[in-house]
Amino acid sequence: MKKSASSKAEIFVKDRELVLPGQALAKGSLKPERGVYVDRDGIFRSCMVGLAEINNKRVGVIPLRGSYVPKTGDLVIARIERMSQRIIFADINSYCKAIMIVPKPEQRGWGRRYSLSAKYEELAPGDVVLAKIMAYDGVSNPLLSIKGEGLGKLAGGSLIMIEPSKVPRALGKRQSMLQVLKQKARCDIIIAQNGMVWINSDDPKVIRAIEKALR
C-alpha cells in the first residue's frame, strides 16, 4: 500500500493490476476516472473487471471487455428495452442499464401540451435514441435525457458497434474522420461515445464499407 503524506492518499492496488467489481482501489484526495465510484466511506472502488490505472493523482479502471463506461455529459446511442410507468430502461452497451424519466405533461397557451413530454411518450421498446448522460455516480443507473436539439428517436437506418476505445480515432480530430466518412457514404452517420454507430442507410454495401473503415 502506498501512502502520500502531502495528499493524504492511500492506494491499495498497483498500476495495471487486475481488479474486480467492487474492489477497493484507493482512498483520499484523488480524482475518480472512468470505471471508478466512491462509496459512502470515501473508498474508491472498481465498477468492473479491468486493469487499475493510477497516475497523476487519478484513479481509473481500463475495461478488459468492450463495454462502455458511462460518463456524465457523454452523447450515447441507446436502445429502449422496456418501459414502466414514467421510467424508460435502455441498453447503452454498458455493464449497467440506463434510465430515462418521462417528464409530466405541461399545459401551455390554449391547452397545448409541452412537446418534450410527447417526445418521450412516442418511444417504444426496440426504438433507438440519441441521448445525453445527465448524471452518473458509479452506483445508480446512468440518467439519460433526450432534451435538446438533435436528441431523440433515430428513425430508420442501421446500427453497428465498434469498441468504445476506438471512438476517438473513429471521430478524428475535430470530427474530421467522421466528416470524410459522411462525404464518401453520402449519408448521415452518428458515432456515439458508447461505441454505437447509427448509419442513415439500408444499403448493405454502404454499411459494410463504413464498418470496415471504423474497425
mmCIF file of C-alpha atoms in Angstrom:
data_model
loop_
_atom_site.group_PDB
_atom_site.id
_atom_site.type_symbol
_atom_site.label_atom_id
_atom_site.label_comp_id
_atom_site.label_asym_id
_atom_site.label_seq_id
_atom_site.Cartn_x
_atom_site.Cartn_y
_atom_site.Cartn_z
ATOM 1 C CA MET A 1 0.000 0.000 0.000
ATOM 2 C CA LYS A 2 1.331 3.431 -0.933
ATOM 3 C CA LYS A 3 0.831 6.433 1.312
ATOM 4 C CA SER A 4 1.387 10.079 0.464
ATOM 5 C CA ALA A 5 1.733 12.497 3.339
ATOM 6 C CA SER A 6 1.245 15.523 1.126
ATOM 7 C CA SER A 7 -2.005 14.386 -0.459
ATOM 8 C CA LYS A 8 -3.143 12.059 2.355
ATOM 9 C CA ALA A 9 -3.936 9.439 -0.261
ATOM 10 C CA GLU A 10 -3.784 5.682 0.099
ATOM 11 C CA ILE A 11 -3.531 3.403 -2.920
ATOM 12 C CA PHE A 12 -4.407 -0.256 -2.409
ATOM 13 C CA VAL A 13 -3.503 -1.667 -5.836
ATOM 14 C CA LYS A 14 -0.673 -1.423 -8.339
ATOM 15 C CA ASP A 15 -0.922 0.302 -11.697
ATOM 16 C CA ARG A 16 -2.259 -2.157 -14.341
ATOM 17 C CA GLU A 17 -3.265 -4.648 -11.627
ATOM 18 C CA LEU A 18 -6.303 -6.798 -12.457
ATOM 19 C CA VAL A 19 -9.287 -5.655 -10.378
ATOM 20 C CA LEU A 20 -12.846 -6.895 -9.867
ATOM 21 C CA PRO A 21 -16.195 -5.072 -9.487
ATOM 22 C CA GLY A 22 -16.467 -3.537 -6.017
ATOM 23 C CA GLN A 23 -12.774 -3.969 -5.225
ATOM 24 C CA ALA A 24 -11.195 -1.198 -3.120
ATOM 25 C CA LEU A 25 -8.630 0.767 -5.128
ATOM 26 C CA ALA A 26 -7.712 3.813 -3.104
ATOM 27 C CA LYS A 27 -8.779 6.405 -0.558
ATOM 28 C CA GLY A 28 -8.048 10.077 -0.054
ATOM 29 C CA SER A 29 -7.590 13.198 -2.166
ATOM 30 C CA LEU A 30 -7.608 11.545 -5.570
ATOM 31 C CA LYS A 31 -9.812 12.073 -8.607
ATOM 32 C CA PRO A 32 -12.004 9.152 -9.780
ATOM 33 C CA GLU A 33 -11.891 8.473 -13.504
ATOM 34 C CA ARG A 34 -13.955 6.146 -15.710
ATOM 35 C CA GLY A 35 -14.753 2.786 -14.187
ATOM 36 C CA VAL A 36 -14.498 4.007 -10.593
ATOM 37 C CA TYR A 37 -17.046 5.078 -7.997
ATOM 38 C CA VAL A 38 -16.639 6.396 -4.468
ATOM 39 C CA ASP A 39 -18.624 4.706 -1.701
ATOM 40 C CA ARG A 40 -20.064 6.328 1.432
ATOM 41 C CA ASP A 41 -16.810 5.794 3.323
ATOM 42 C CA GLY A 42 -14.784 7.585 0.666
ATOM 43 C CA ILE A 43 -13.277 4.396 -0.739
ATOM 44 C CA PHE A 44 -12.587 4.387 -4.488
ATOM 45 C CA ARG A 45 -13.961 1.119 -5.900
ATOM 46 C CA SER A 46 -13.952 -0.517 -9.318
ATOM 47 C CA CYS A 47 -17.175 -0.724 -11.350
ATOM 48 C CA MET A 48 -15.965 -3.618 -13.492
ATOM 49 C CA VAL A 49 -13.401 -6.261 -14.321
ATOM 50 C CA GLY A 50 -10.397 -4.417 -15.690
ATOM 51 C CA LEU A 51 -6.914 -3.034 -15.134
ATOM 52 C CA ALA A 52 -6.311 -0.380 -12.478
ATOM 53 C CA GLU A 53 -4.920 2.874 -13.840
ATOM 54 C CA ILE A 54 -3.088 5.020 -11.281
ATOM 55 C CA ASN A 55 -1.393 8.252 -12.355
ATOM 56 C CA ASN A 56 -1.246 11.969 -11.583
ATOM 57 C CA LYS A 57 -3.475 11.638 -8.514
ATOM 58 C CA ARG A 58 -6.145 9.961 -10.645
ATOM 59 C CA VAL A 59 -7.633 6.507 -10.250
ATOM 60 C CA GLY A 60 -9.410 4.699 -13.083
ATOM 61 C CA VAL A 61 -10.099 1.250 -14.478
ATOM 62 C CA ILE A 62 -9.471 0.147 -18.054
ATOM 63 C CA PRO A 63 -12.170 -2.378 -19.025
ATOM 64 C CA LEU A 64 -10.953 -5.737 -20.279
ATOM 65 C CA ARG A 65 -14.040 -6.163 -22.389
ATOM 66 C CA GLY A 66 -15.578 -3.860 -24.936
ATOM 67 C CA SER A 67 -18.296 -2.499 -22.674
ATOM 68 C CA TYR A 68 -18.778 1.242 -22.328
ATOM 69 C CA VAL A 69 -18.063 3.049 -19.060
ATOM 70 C CA PRO A 70 -20.710 5.805 -18.631
ATOM 71 C CA LYS A 71 -19.600 9.383 -18.072
ATOM 72 C CA THR A 72 -21.731 12.438 -17.344
ATOM 73 C CA GLY A 73 -22.021 14.627 -20.426
ATOM 74 C CA ASP A 74 -21.413 11.876 -22.982
ATOM 75 C CA LEU A 75 -23.680 11.534 -26.004
ATOM 76 C CA VAL A 76 -24.767 7.917 -26.405
ATOM 77 C CA ILE A 77 -26.990 5.869 -28.661
ATOM 78 C CA ALA A 78 -29.415 3.814 -26.581
ATOM 79 C CA ARG A 79 -31.845 1.053 -27.433
ATOM 80 C CA ILE A 80 -35.120 1.114 -25.489
ATOM 81 C CA GLU A 81 -35.676 -2.206 -23.697
ATOM 82 C CA ARG A 82 -38.737 -1.703 -21.529
ATOM 83 C CA MET A 83 -40.982 0.975 -20.073
ATOM 84 C CA SER A 84 -42.535 1.092 -16.619
ATOM 85 C CA GLN A 85 -44.942 3.946 -15.897
ATOM 86 C CA ARG A 86 -42.738 7.037 -16.292
ATOM 87 C CA ILE A 87 -39.371 5.248 -16.345
ATOM 88 C CA ILE A 88 -37.701 4.010 -19.528
ATOM 89 C CA PHE A 89 -34.910 1.422 -19.349
ATOM 90 C CA ALA A 90 -32.310 1.414 -22.120
ATOM 91 C CA ASP A 91 -29.248 -0.538 -23.245
ATOM 92 C CA ILE A 92 -26.168 1.653 -23.753
ATOM 93 C CA ASN A 93 -23.602 -1.121 -24.363
ATOM 94 C CA SER A 94 -22.516 -0.966 -20.733
ATOM 95 C CA TYR A 95 -22.345 -3.169 -17.650
ATOM 96 C CA CYS A 96 -25.406 -1.327 -16.317
ATOM 97 C CA LYS A 97 -28.716 -0.244 -17.821
ATOM 98 C CA ALA A 98 -29.530 3.430 -18.275
ATOM 99 C CA ILE A 99 -32.837 5.057 -17.408
ATOM 100 C CA MET A 100 -34.879 7.980 -18.677
ATOM 101 C CA ILE A 101 -37.565 9.643 -16.603
ATOM 102 C CA VAL A 102 -40.523 10.823 -18.666
ATOM 103 C CA PRO A 103 -41.471 14.393 -17.665
ATOM 104 C CA LYS A 104 -45.051 15.087 -16.725
ATOM 105 C CA PRO A 105 -47.149 16.769 -19.436
ATOM 106 C CA GLU A 106 -47.387 20.536 -19.135
ATOM 107 C CA GLN A 107 -50.060 22.847 -20.438
ATOM 108 C CA ARG A 108 -49.149 25.907 -22.459
ATOM 109 C CA GLY A 109 -51.364 28.503 -24.036
ATOM 110 C CA TRP A 110 -54.619 27.045 -25.341
ATOM 111 C CA GLY A 111 -54.161 23.671 -23.675
ATOM 112 C CA ARG A 112 -51.225 22.675 -25.863
ATOM 113 C CA ARG A 113 -49.094 20.020 -24.246
ATOM 114 C CA TYR A 114 -45.377 20.653 -23.829
ATOM 115 C CA SER A 115 -43.609 18.904 -26.737
ATOM 116 C CA LEU A 116 -40.823 17.434 -24.570
ATOM 117 C CA SER A 117 -43.254 15.065 -22.852
ATOM 118 C CA ALA A 118 -44.607 13.925 -26.227
ATOM 119 C CA LYS A 119 -41.028 13.349 -27.386
ATOM 120 C CA TYR A 120 -40.645 10.702 -24.682
ATOM 121 C CA GLU A 121 -44.135 9.244 -24.949
ATOM 122 C CA GLU A 122 -43.701 8.372 -28.640
ATOM 123 C CA LEU A 123 -40.951 5.924 -27.722
ATOM 124 C CA ALA A 124 -41.493 2.156 -27.616
ATOM 125 C CA PRO A 125 -39.349 -0.893 -26.821
ATOM 126 C CA GLY A 126 -36.900 -1.532 -29.653
ATOM 127 C CA ASP A 127 -36.571 2.137 -30.602
ATOM 128 C CA VAL A 128 -33.113 3.682 -30.864
ATOM 129 C CA VAL A 129 -32.422 7.164 -29.497
ATOM 130 C CA LEU A 130 -29.572 9.638 -29.318
ATOM 131 C CA ALA A 131 -29.366 10.791 -25.708
ATOM 132 C CA LYS A 132 -27.123 12.627 -23.267
ATOM 133 C CA ILE A 133 -25.946 11.219 -19.941
ATOM 134 C CA MET A 134 -27.107 13.801 -17.406
ATOM 135 C CA ALA A 135 -25.843 12.078 -14.264
ATOM 136 C CA TYR A 136 -23.851 9.026 -13.229
ATOM 137 C CA ASP A 137 -22.222 8.406 -9.852
ATOM 138 C CA GLY A 138 -20.897 4.900 -10.408
ATOM 139 C CA VAL A 139 -23.601 3.363 -8.226
ATOM 140 C CA SER A 140 -27.024 4.330 -9.581
ATOM 141 C CA ASN A 141 -28.176 3.742 -13.152
ATOM 142 C CA PRO A 142 -26.954 6.408 -15.598
ATOM 143 C CA LEU A 143 -29.661 9.033 -16.150
ATOM 144 C CA LEU A 144 -30.347 9.872 -19.786
ATOM 145 C CA SER A 145 -32.155 12.795 -21.383
ATOM 146 C CA ILE A 146 -33.350 13.449 -24.929
ATOM 147 C CA LYS A 147 -33.988 17.130 -24.233
ATOM 148 C CA GLY A 148 -32.040 19.225 -26.673
ATOM 149 C CA GLU A 149 -31.571 19.858 -30.374
ATOM 150 C CA GLY A 150 -30.723 16.723 -32.343
ATOM 151 C CA LEU A 151 -31.531 14.377 -29.475
ATOM 152 C CA GLY A 152 -34.350 11.856 -29.552
ATOM 153 C CA LYS A 153 -35.545 8.962 -31.678
ATOM 154 C CA LEU A 154 -33.408 7.853 -34.611
ATOM 155 C CA ALA A 155 -35.862 6.642 -37.236
ATOM 156 C CA GLY A 156 -34.811 4.025 -39.761
ATOM 157 C CA GLY A 157 -31.196 3.492 -40.658
ATOM 158 C CA SER A 158 -28.841 0.801 -39.412
ATOM 159 C CA LEU A 159 -26.896 0.281 -36.197
ATOM 160 C CA ILE A 160 -23.383 -1.157 -35.897
ATOM 161 C CA MET A 161 -20.964 -1.478 -32.982
ATOM 162 C CA ILE A 162 -17.304 -0.581 -32.510
ATOM 163 C CA GLU A 163 -15.087 -0.783 -29.448
ATOM 164 C CA PRO A 164 -15.738 2.312 -27.275
ATOM 165 C CA SER A 165 -11.965 2.760 -27.013
ATOM 166 C CA LYS A 166 -11.858 3.288 -30.803
ATOM 167 C CA VAL A 167 -14.398 6.132 -30.802
ATOM 168 C CA PRO A 168 -11.845 9.000 -30.594
ATOM 169 C CA ARG A 169 -9.960 7.627 -33.615
ATOM 170 C CA ALA A 170 -13.213 6.998 -35.496
ATOM 171 C CA LEU A 171 -14.292 10.600 -34.958
ATOM 172 C CA GLY A 172 -10.892 12.082 -35.742
ATOM 173 C CA LYS A 173 -9.570 15.458 -34.679
ATOM 174 C CA ARG A 174 -12.485 17.893 -34.630
ATOM 175 C CA GLN A 175 -14.567 15.073 -36.145
ATOM 176 C CA SER A 176 -12.527 15.219 -39.359
ATOM 177 C CA MET A 177 -12.664 11.447 -39.909
ATOM 178 C CA LEU A 178 -16.429 11.430 -39.397
ATOM 179 C CA GLN A 179 -16.899 14.176 -41.982
ATOM 180 C CA VAL A 180 -14.848 12.222 -44.535
ATOM 181 C CA LEU A 181 -16.973 9.117 -43.930
ATOM 182 C CA LYS A 182 -20.182 11.109 -44.373
ATOM 183 C CA GLN A 183 -18.979 12.587 -47.657
ATOM 184 C CA LYS A 184 -17.911 9.235 -49.089
ATOM 185 C CA ALA A 185 -21.001 7.362 -47.900
ATOM 186 C CA ARG A 186 -23.345 10.230 -48.815
ATOM 187 C CA CYS A 187 -25.451 9.655 -45.727
ATOM 188 C CA ASP A 188 -25.680 10.853 -42.153
ATOM 189 C CA ILE A 189 -23.581 8.981 -39.574
ATOM 190 C CA ILE A 190 -23.621 9.351 -35.785
ATOM 191 C CA ILE A 191 -20.732 7.889 -33.778
ATOM 192 C CA ALA A 192 -21.649 7.889 -30.082
ATOM 193 C CA GLN A 193 -19.265 7.683 -27.139
ATOM 194 C CA ASN A 194 -20.593 4.237 -26.176
ATOM 195 C CA GLY A 195 -19.411 2.654 -29.421
ATOM 196 C CA MET A 196 -22.818 2.516 -31.085
ATOM 197 C CA VAL A 197 -22.870 3.907 -34.617
ATOM 198 C CA TRP A 198 -26.063 4.910 -36.436
ATOM 199 C CA ILE A 199 -25.961 4.980 -40.234
ATOM 200 C CA ASN A 200 -28.843 6.588 -42.097
ATOM 201 C CA SER A 201 -28.783 3.984 -44.867
ATOM 202 C CA ASP A 202 -30.120 0.496 -45.535
ATOM 203 C CA ASP A 203 -27.652 -0.222 -48.347
ATOM 204 C CA PRO A 204 -25.592 -3.298 -47.305
ATOM 205 C CA LYS A 205 -22.586 -2.125 -49.351
ATOM 206 C CA VAL A 206 -22.541 1.271 -47.641
ATOM 207 C CA ILE A 207 -22.900 -0.271 -44.196
ATOM 208 C CA ARG A 208 -20.109 -2.806 -44.794
ATOM 209 C CA ALA A 209 -17.786 -0.093 -46.118
ATOM 210 C CA ILE A 210 -18.372 2.130 -43.080
ATOM 211 C CA GLU A 211 -17.994 -0.803 -40.698
ATOM 212 C CA LYS A 212 -14.685 -1.766 -42.325
ATOM 213 C CA ALA A 213 -13.396 1.812 -42.129
ATOM 214 C CA LEU A 214 -14.264 2.138 -38.443
ATOM 215 C CA ARG A 215 -12.817 -1.210 -37.371
#
